[in-house]
PDB file of C-alpha atoms in Angstrom:
ATOM      1  CA  UNK A   7      48.416  26.948  21.103  1.00  0.00           C
ATOM      2  CA  UNK A   8      48.560  24.851  17.962  1.00  0.00           C
ATOM      3  CA  UNK A   9      49.016  21.682  20.015  1.00  0.00           C
ATOM      4  CA  UNK A  10      45.917  22.531  22.079  1.00  0.00           C
ATOM      5  CA  UNK A  11      43.886  23.144  18.906  1.00  0.00           C
ATOM      6  CA  UNK A  12      45.015  19.878  17.355  1.00  0.00           C
ATOM      7  CA  UNK A  13      44.235  18.016  20.577  1.00  0.00           C
ATOM      8  CA  UNK A  14      40.771  19.601  20.680  1.00  0.00           C
ATOM      9  CA  UNK A  15      40.029  18.628  17.071  1.00  0.00           C
ATOM     10  CA  UNK A  16      41.168  15.066  17.708  1.00  0.00           C
ATOM     11  CA  UNK A  17      38.951  14.856  20.788  1.00  0.00           C
ATOM     12  CA  UNK A  18      35.923  16.124  18.856  1.00  0.00           C
ATOM     13  CA  UNK A  19      36.640  13.637  16.083  1.00  0.00           C
ATOM     14  CA  UNK A  20      36.790  10.761  18.556  1.00  0.00           C
ATOM     15  CA  UNK A  21      33.506  11.839  20.163  1.00  0.00           C
ATOM     16  CA  UNK A  22      31.741  11.988  16.779  1.00  0.00           C
ATOM     17  CA  UNK A  23      32.989   8.522  15.933  1.00  0.00           C
ATOM     18  CA  UNK A  24      31.151   7.167  18.975  1.00  0.00           C
ATOM     19  CA  UNK A  25      27.721   8.162  17.603  1.00  0.00           C
ATOM     20  CA  UNK A  26      25.986   5.435  15.572  1.00  0.00           C
ATOM     21  CA  UNK A  27      25.666   6.084  11.876  1.00  0.00           C
ATOM     22  CA  UNK A  28      21.880   5.692  12.157  1.00  0.00           C
ATOM     23  CA  UNK A  29      21.693   8.865  14.241  1.00  0.00           C
ATOM     24  CA  UNK A  30      22.827  10.863  11.249  1.00  0.00           C
ATOM     25  CA  UNK A  31      20.957   8.804   8.678  1.00  0.00           C
ATOM     26  CA  UNK A  32      17.667   8.887  10.549  1.00  0.00           C
ATOM     27  CA  UNK A  33      16.299  11.783   8.536  1.00  0.00           C
ATOM     28  CA  UNK A  34      17.100  10.024   5.254  1.00  0.00           C
ATOM     29  CA  UNK A  35      14.961   7.036   6.288  1.00  0.00           C
ATOM     30  CA  UNK A  36      11.798   9.112   6.598  1.00  0.00           C
ATOM     31  CA  UNK A  37       9.169   8.254   3.951  1.00  0.00           C
ATOM     32  CA  UNK A  38       8.767  10.681   1.092  1.00  0.00           C
ATOM     33  CA  UNK A  39       5.199  12.016   1.084  1.00  0.00           C
ATOM     34  CA  UNK A  40       3.379  12.850  -2.147  1.00  0.00           C
ATOM     35  CA  UNK A  41       0.120  14.741  -1.676  1.00  0.00           C
ATOM     36  CA  UNK A  42      -2.328  14.239  -4.533  1.00  0.00           C
ATOM     37  CA  UNK A  43      -5.654  15.848  -5.391  1.00  0.00           C
ATOM     38  CA  UNK A  44      -6.223  14.720  -8.998  1.00  0.00           C
ATOM     39  CA  UNK A  45      -5.915  11.572 -11.108  1.00  0.00           C
ATOM     40  CA  UNK A  46      -2.919  13.034 -12.956  1.00  0.00           C
ATOM     41  CA  UNK A  47      -1.144  13.769  -9.669  1.00  0.00           C
ATOM     42  CA  UNK A  48      -1.872  10.252  -8.470  1.00  0.00           C
ATOM     43  CA  UNK A  49      -0.466   8.730 -11.666  1.00  0.00           C
ATOM     44  CA  UNK A  50       2.621  10.947 -11.452  1.00  0.00           C
ATOM     45  CA  UNK A  51       3.201   9.850  -7.849  1.00  0.00           C
ATOM     46  CA  UNK A  52       3.017   6.170  -8.816  1.00  0.00           C
ATOM     47  CA  UNK A  53       5.399   6.742 -11.747  1.00  0.00           C
ATOM     48  CA  UNK A  54       7.913   8.547  -9.516  1.00  0.00           C
ATOM     49  CA  UNK A  55       7.822   5.746  -6.936  1.00  0.00           C
ATOM     50  CA  UNK A  56       8.416   3.143  -9.631  1.00  0.00           C
ATOM     51  CA  UNK A  57      11.352   5.133 -10.979  1.00  0.00           C
ATOM     52  CA  UNK A  58      13.001   5.614  -7.574  1.00  0.00           C
ATOM     53  CA  UNK A  59      15.961   3.355  -6.842  1.00  0.00           C
ATOM     54  CA  UNK A  60      14.751   2.526  -3.333  1.00  0.00           C
ATOM     55  CA  UNK A  61      12.980   3.988  -0.342  1.00  0.00           C
ATOM     56  CA  UNK A  62       9.574   4.223   1.276  1.00  0.00           C
ATOM     57  CA  UNK A  63       6.803   6.563   0.200  1.00  0.00           C
ATOM     58  CA  UNK A  64       3.414   7.896   1.235  1.00  0.00           C
ATOM     59  CA  UNK A  65       0.652   8.835  -1.190  1.00  0.00           C
ATOM     60  CA  UNK A  66      -1.746  11.095   0.703  1.00  0.00           C
ATOM     61  CA  UNK A  67      -5.152  11.854  -0.812  1.00  0.00           C
ATOM     62  CA  UNK A  68      -6.285  15.443  -0.451  1.00  0.00           C
ATOM     63  CA  UNK A  69      -9.496  15.010  -2.424  1.00  0.00           C
ATOM     64  CA  UNK A  70     -11.700  12.241  -3.811  1.00  0.00           C
ATOM     65  CA  UNK A  71     -10.023  10.855  -6.915  1.00  0.00           C
ATOM     66  CA  UNK A  72     -11.524   8.883  -9.787  1.00  0.00           C
ATOM     67  CA  UNK A  73      -8.826   7.251 -11.905  1.00  0.00           C
ATOM     68  CA  UNK A  74      -9.228   6.859 -15.691  1.00  0.00           C
ATOM     69  CA  UNK A  75     -11.293   3.805 -16.636  1.00  0.00           C
ATOM     70  CA  UNK A  76      -8.975   2.901 -19.518  1.00  0.00           C
ATOM     71  CA  UNK A  77      -5.653   2.720 -17.676  1.00  0.00           C
ATOM     72  CA  UNK A  78      -3.868   0.203 -15.481  1.00  0.00           C
ATOM     73  CA  UNK A  79      -1.977   1.968 -12.691  1.00  0.00           C
ATOM     74  CA  UNK A  80       0.461  -0.345 -10.942  1.00  0.00           C
ATOM     75  CA  UNK A  81       3.136   0.012  -8.276  1.00  0.00           C
ATOM     76  CA  UNK A  82       6.057  -2.219  -9.258  1.00  0.00           C
ATOM     77  CA  UNK A  83       8.728  -1.549  -6.598  1.00  0.00           C
ATOM     78  CA  UNK A  84       9.491   0.048  -3.219  1.00  0.00           C
ATOM     79  CA  UNK A  85       7.189   0.397  -0.202  1.00  0.00           C
ATOM     80  CA  UNK A  86       4.178   2.711  -0.392  1.00  0.00           C
ATOM     81  CA  UNK A  87       1.548   3.649   2.170  1.00  0.00           C
ATOM     82  CA  UNK A  88      -1.726   4.959   0.767  1.00  0.00           C
ATOM     83  CA  UNK A  89      -3.476   7.348   3.155  1.00  0.00           C
ATOM     84  CA  UNK A  90      -7.035   8.467   2.485  1.00  0.00           C
ATOM     85  CA  UNK A  91      -7.554  11.278   5.000  1.00  0.00           C
ATOM     86  CA  UNK A  92     -11.258  10.473   4.747  1.00  0.00           C
ATOM     87  CA  UNK A  93     -11.254  10.557   0.930  1.00  0.00           C
ATOM     88  CA  UNK A  94     -12.249   8.005  -1.727  1.00  0.00           C
ATOM     89  CA  UNK A  95     -10.220   6.447  -4.550  1.00  0.00           C
ATOM     90  CA  UNK A  96     -12.120   4.826  -7.424  1.00  0.00           C
ATOM     91  CA  UNK A  97     -11.897   4.031 -11.131  1.00  0.00           C
ATOM     92  CA  UNK A  98      -9.324   2.023 -13.053  1.00  0.00           C
ATOM     93  CA  UNK A  99      -9.343  -0.451 -15.913  1.00  0.00           C
ATOM     94  CA  UNK A 100      -9.240  -3.987 -14.483  1.00  0.00           C
ATOM     95  CA  UNK A 101      -8.340  -2.818 -10.978  1.00  0.00           C
ATOM     96  CA  UNK A 102      -8.246   0.496  -9.172  1.00  0.00           C
ATOM     97  CA  UNK A 103      -4.626  -0.141  -8.240  1.00  0.00           C
ATOM     98  CA  UNK A 104      -2.133  -2.880  -9.090  1.00  0.00           C
ATOM     99  CA  UNK A 105       0.763  -4.078  -6.909  1.00  0.00           C
ATOM    100  CA  UNK A 106       3.377  -6.129  -8.739  1.00  0.00           C
ATOM    101  CA  UNK A 107       7.065  -7.003  -8.829  1.00  0.00           C
ATOM    102  CA  UNK A 108       8.714  -6.390  -5.455  1.00  0.00           C
ATOM    103  CA  UNK A 109       6.334  -3.624  -4.370  1.00  0.00           C
ATOM    104  CA  UNK A 110       4.755  -3.422  -0.922  1.00  0.00           C
ATOM    105  CA  UNK A 111       1.499  -1.490  -0.516  1.00  0.00           C
ATOM    106  CA  UNK A 112       0.030  -0.538   2.851  1.00  0.00           C
ATOM    107  CA  UNK A 113      -3.611   0.498   2.680  1.00  0.00           C
ATOM    108  CA  UNK A 114      -4.069   2.770   5.702  1.00  0.00           C
ATOM    109  CA  UNK A 115      -1.948   2.864   8.857  1.00  0.00           C
ATOM    110  CA  UNK A 116      -1.107   0.037  11.210  1.00  0.00           C
ATOM    111  CA  UNK A 117      -2.707   1.918  14.107  1.00  0.00           C
ATOM    112  CA  UNK A 118      -5.978   2.284  12.216  1.00  0.00           C
ATOM    113  CA  UNK A 119      -5.850   6.075  12.439  1.00  0.00           C
ATOM    114  CA  UNK A 120      -6.439   6.734   8.737  1.00  0.00           C
ATOM    115  CA  UNK A 121      -9.763   6.590   6.869  1.00  0.00           C
ATOM    116  CA  UNK A 122      -9.652   5.472   3.243  1.00  0.00           C
ATOM    117  CA  UNK A 123     -12.363   4.185   0.902  1.00  0.00           C
ATOM    118  CA  UNK A 124     -11.803   2.279  -2.333  1.00  0.00           C
ATOM    119  CA  UNK A 125     -15.141   2.283  -4.163  1.00  0.00           C
ATOM    120  CA  UNK A 126     -15.760   0.334  -7.371  1.00  0.00           C
ATOM    121  CA  UNK A 127     -19.129   2.033  -7.938  1.00  0.00           C
ATOM    122  CA  UNK A 128     -20.336  -1.376  -9.216  1.00  0.00           C
ATOM    123  CA  UNK A 129     -18.536  -0.803 -12.510  1.00  0.00           C
ATOM    124  CA  UNK A 130     -18.255  -4.008 -14.514  1.00  0.00           C
ATOM    125  CA  UNK A 131     -15.094  -6.105 -14.279  1.00  0.00           C
ATOM    126  CA  UNK A 132     -13.007  -4.067 -11.816  1.00  0.00           C
ATOM    127  CA  UNK A 133     -11.202  -5.249  -8.676  1.00  0.00           C
ATOM    128  CA  UNK A 134     -10.071  -2.886  -5.938  1.00  0.00           C
ATOM    129  CA  UNK A 135      -6.465  -4.125  -5.840  1.00  0.00           C
ATOM    130  CA  UNK A 136      -4.751  -6.847  -7.846  1.00  0.00           C
ATOM    131  CA  UNK A 137      -1.529  -8.020  -6.193  1.00  0.00           C
ATOM    132  CA  UNK A 138       0.852 -10.313  -8.086  1.00  0.00           C
ATOM    133  CA  UNK A 139       4.438 -11.517  -8.419  1.00  0.00           C
ATOM    134  CA  UNK A 140       6.440 -11.257  -5.199  1.00  0.00           C
ATOM    135  CA  UNK A 141       4.497  -8.183  -4.068  1.00  0.00           C
ATOM    136  CA  UNK A 142       2.812  -7.710  -0.681  1.00  0.00           C
ATOM    137  CA  UNK A 143      -0.463  -6.005   0.225  1.00  0.00           C
ATOM    138  CA  UNK A 144      -1.294  -5.010   3.816  1.00  0.00           C
ATOM    139  CA  UNK A 145      -4.798  -3.865   4.783  1.00  0.00           C
ATOM    140  CA  UNK A 146      -5.439  -2.011   8.057  1.00  0.00           C
ATOM    141  CA  UNK A 147      -8.370  -0.742  10.096  1.00  0.00           C
ATOM    142  CA  UNK A 148     -10.004   2.411   8.783  1.00  0.00           C
ATOM    143  CA  UNK A 149      -9.965   1.187   5.183  1.00  0.00           C
ATOM    144  CA  UNK A 150     -13.183   0.202   3.375  1.00  0.00           C
ATOM    145  CA  UNK A 151     -13.203  -1.657   0.051  1.00  0.00           C
ATOM    146  CA  UNK A 152     -16.677  -1.801  -1.472  1.00  0.00           C
ATOM    147  CA  UNK A 153     -18.802  -2.204  -4.584  1.00  0.00           C
ATOM    148  CA  UNK A 154     -16.294  -4.033  -6.806  1.00  0.00           C
ATOM    149  CA  UNK A 155     -17.602  -6.565  -9.348  1.00  0.00           C
ATOM    150  CA  UNK A 156     -14.401  -8.533 -10.059  1.00  0.00           C
ATOM    151  CA  UNK A 157     -13.539  -9.355  -6.420  1.00  0.00           C
ATOM    152  CA  UNK A 158     -12.502  -6.878  -3.763  1.00  0.00           C
ATOM    153  CA  UNK A 159      -8.914  -8.146  -3.711  1.00  0.00           C
ATOM    154  CA  UNK A 160      -7.318 -10.401  -6.319  1.00  0.00           C
ATOM    155  CA  UNK A 161      -4.147 -12.119  -5.119  1.00  0.00           C
ATOM    156  CA  UNK A 162      -2.231 -13.859  -7.901  1.00  0.00           C
ATOM    157  CA  UNK A 163       0.778 -15.637  -6.457  1.00  0.00           C
ATOM    158  CA  UNK A 164       1.652 -12.861  -4.000  1.00  0.00           C
ATOM    159  CA  UNK A 165       0.958 -12.112  -0.305  1.00  0.00           C
ATOM    160  CA  UNK A 166      -2.072 -10.393   1.212  1.00  0.00           C
ATOM    161  CA  UNK A 167      -2.198  -9.638   4.940  1.00  0.00           C
ATOM    162  CA  UNK A 168      -5.553  -8.424   6.261  1.00  0.00           C
ATOM    163  CA  UNK A 169      -4.860  -6.882   9.661  1.00  0.00           C
ATOM    164  CA  UNK A 170      -8.122  -4.939   9.690  1.00  0.00           C
ATOM    165  CA  UNK A 171     -10.452  -2.958   7.499  1.00  0.00           C
ATOM    166  CA  UNK A 172     -13.621  -3.946   5.687  1.00  0.00           C
ATOM    167  CA  UNK A 173     -14.308  -5.622   2.351  1.00  0.00           C
ATOM    168  CA  UNK A 174     -18.025  -5.373   1.626  1.00  0.00           C
ATOM    169  CA  UNK A 175     -20.657  -5.531  -1.097  1.00  0.00           C
ATOM    170  CA  UNK A 176     -18.206  -6.977  -3.628  1.00  0.00           C
ATOM    171  CA  UNK A 177     -18.849  -9.755  -6.142  1.00  0.00           C
ATOM    172  CA  UNK A 178     -17.142 -11.936  -8.725  1.00  0.00           C
ATOM    173  CA  UNK A 179     -17.157 -15.266 -10.464  1.00  0.00           C
ATOM    174  CA  UNK A 180     -15.157 -16.736  -7.570  1.00  0.00           C
ATOM    175  CA  UNK A 181     -14.100 -15.021  -4.382  1.00  0.00           C
ATOM    176  CA  UNK A 182     -16.370 -12.021  -4.317  1.00  0.00           C
ATOM    177  CA  UNK A 183     -14.472 -10.556  -1.375  1.00  0.00           C
ATOM    178  CA  UNK A 184     -11.001 -12.048  -1.878  1.00  0.00           C
ATOM    179  CA  UNK A 185      -9.869 -14.208  -4.819  1.00  0.00           C
ATOM    180  CA  UNK A 186      -6.651 -16.161  -4.261  1.00  0.00           C
ATOM    181  CA  UNK A 187      -4.749 -18.103  -6.911  1.00  0.00           C
ATOM    182  CA  UNK A 188      -1.594 -19.939  -5.812  1.00  0.00           C
ATOM    183  CA  UNK A 189      -0.965 -17.244  -3.211  1.00  0.00           C
ATOM    184  CA  UNK A 190      -0.880 -16.464   0.503  1.00  0.00           C
ATOM    185  CA  UNK A 191      -3.697 -14.861   2.485  1.00  0.00           C
ATOM    186  CA  UNK A 192      -3.410 -14.203   6.221  1.00  0.00           C
ATOM    187  CA  UNK A 193      -6.365 -12.639   8.063  1.00  0.00           C
ATOM    188  CA  UNK A 194      -5.953 -11.497  11.650  1.00  0.00           C
ATOM    189  CA  UNK A 195      -8.568  -8.742  11.738  1.00  0.00           C
ATOM    190  CA  UNK A 196     -11.204  -6.862   9.817  1.00  0.00           C
ATOM    191  CA  UNK A 197     -14.401  -8.118   8.168  1.00  0.00           C
ATOM    192  CA  UNK A 198     -15.515  -9.529   4.825  1.00  0.00           C
ATOM    193  CA  UNK A 199     -19.272  -9.144   4.487  1.00  0.00           C
ATOM    194  CA  UNK A 200     -22.168  -9.024   2.033  1.00  0.00           C
ATOM    195  CA  UNK A 201     -19.996 -10.345  -0.810  1.00  0.00           C
ATOM    196  CA  UNK A 202     -21.155 -12.917  -3.360  1.00  0.00           C
ATOM    197  CA  UNK A 203     -19.836 -15.075  -6.196  1.00  0.00           C
ATOM    198  CA  UNK A 204     -21.556 -16.818  -9.091  1.00  0.00           C
ATOM    199  CA  UNK A 205     -19.329 -19.927  -8.898  1.00  0.00           C
ATOM    200  CA  UNK A 206     -17.811 -20.300  -5.417  1.00  0.00           C
ATOM    201  CA  UNK A 207     -16.592 -18.409  -2.389  1.00  0.00           C
ATOM    202  CA  UNK A 208     -18.789 -15.398  -1.840  1.00  0.00           C
ATOM    203  CA  UNK A 209     -16.391 -14.165   0.827  1.00  0.00           C
ATOM    204  CA  UNK A 210     -13.106 -15.904  -0.047  1.00  0.00           C
ATOM    205  CA  UNK A 211     -12.088 -18.372  -2.763  1.00  0.00           C
ATOM    206  CA  UNK A 212      -8.665 -20.033  -2.777  1.00  0.00           C
ATOM    207  CA  UNK A 213      -7.309 -22.083  -5.656  1.00  0.00           C
ATOM    208  CA  UNK A 214      -4.207 -24.309  -5.586  1.00  0.00           C
ATOM    209  CA  UNK A 215      -2.749 -22.947  -2.367  1.00  0.00           C
ATOM    210  CA  UNK A 216      -4.009 -22.293   1.158  1.00  0.00           C
ATOM    211  CA  UNK A 217      -5.870 -19.759   3.213  1.00  0.00           C
ATOM    212  CA  UNK A 218      -4.419 -19.097   6.638  1.00  0.00           C
ATOM    213  CA  UNK A 219      -5.928 -17.299   9.606  1.00  0.00           C
ATOM    214  CA  UNK A 220      -4.415 -16.188  12.901  1.00  0.00           C
ATOM    215  CA  UNK A 221      -7.769 -15.136  14.315  1.00  0.00           C
TER     216      UNK A 221
END
């Protein structure tokens, strides 16, 4: 009887060893979702993501949120997807949201199924997103960036991939829609419209690097 039990346990152990480790780790790879309805909840979500050792995260808006005008709120690490669920994010100090360090920010979903609006309300000197360092910003269909007065997107030495979405009614000294300084910008979808600049590049201005397009 004991021999049969031992043989059975050995057989089960051998069968389990045949399953790939990913089958058991699959649940751990799921993004951690943080639902936010207020500016304080949004700031807490960003702080928690920055403090996490690694992983991917989702910040899901459950209400329109206006961030404090006197604060810079910046993602500095990990991968985050910002989902609007039809809501609007606005406010900020010099940008509504910063992306720096090694952070990756996805605005919307790759399938274009989410609706998100970043609205600058024509407040003076604010960009929608400022991406810098080795960070990456991805913009997808369903996302609208509008009414910013310090460029829709500012890309300072980082990477910005515009797969879709709309940047509209934005302005700045240079690059009313997208302002690029020694950085990478790839545009394969979406639109940049009704943007203006007082110096150059109403839609896009690129300094010291290159603008690429796969359209």
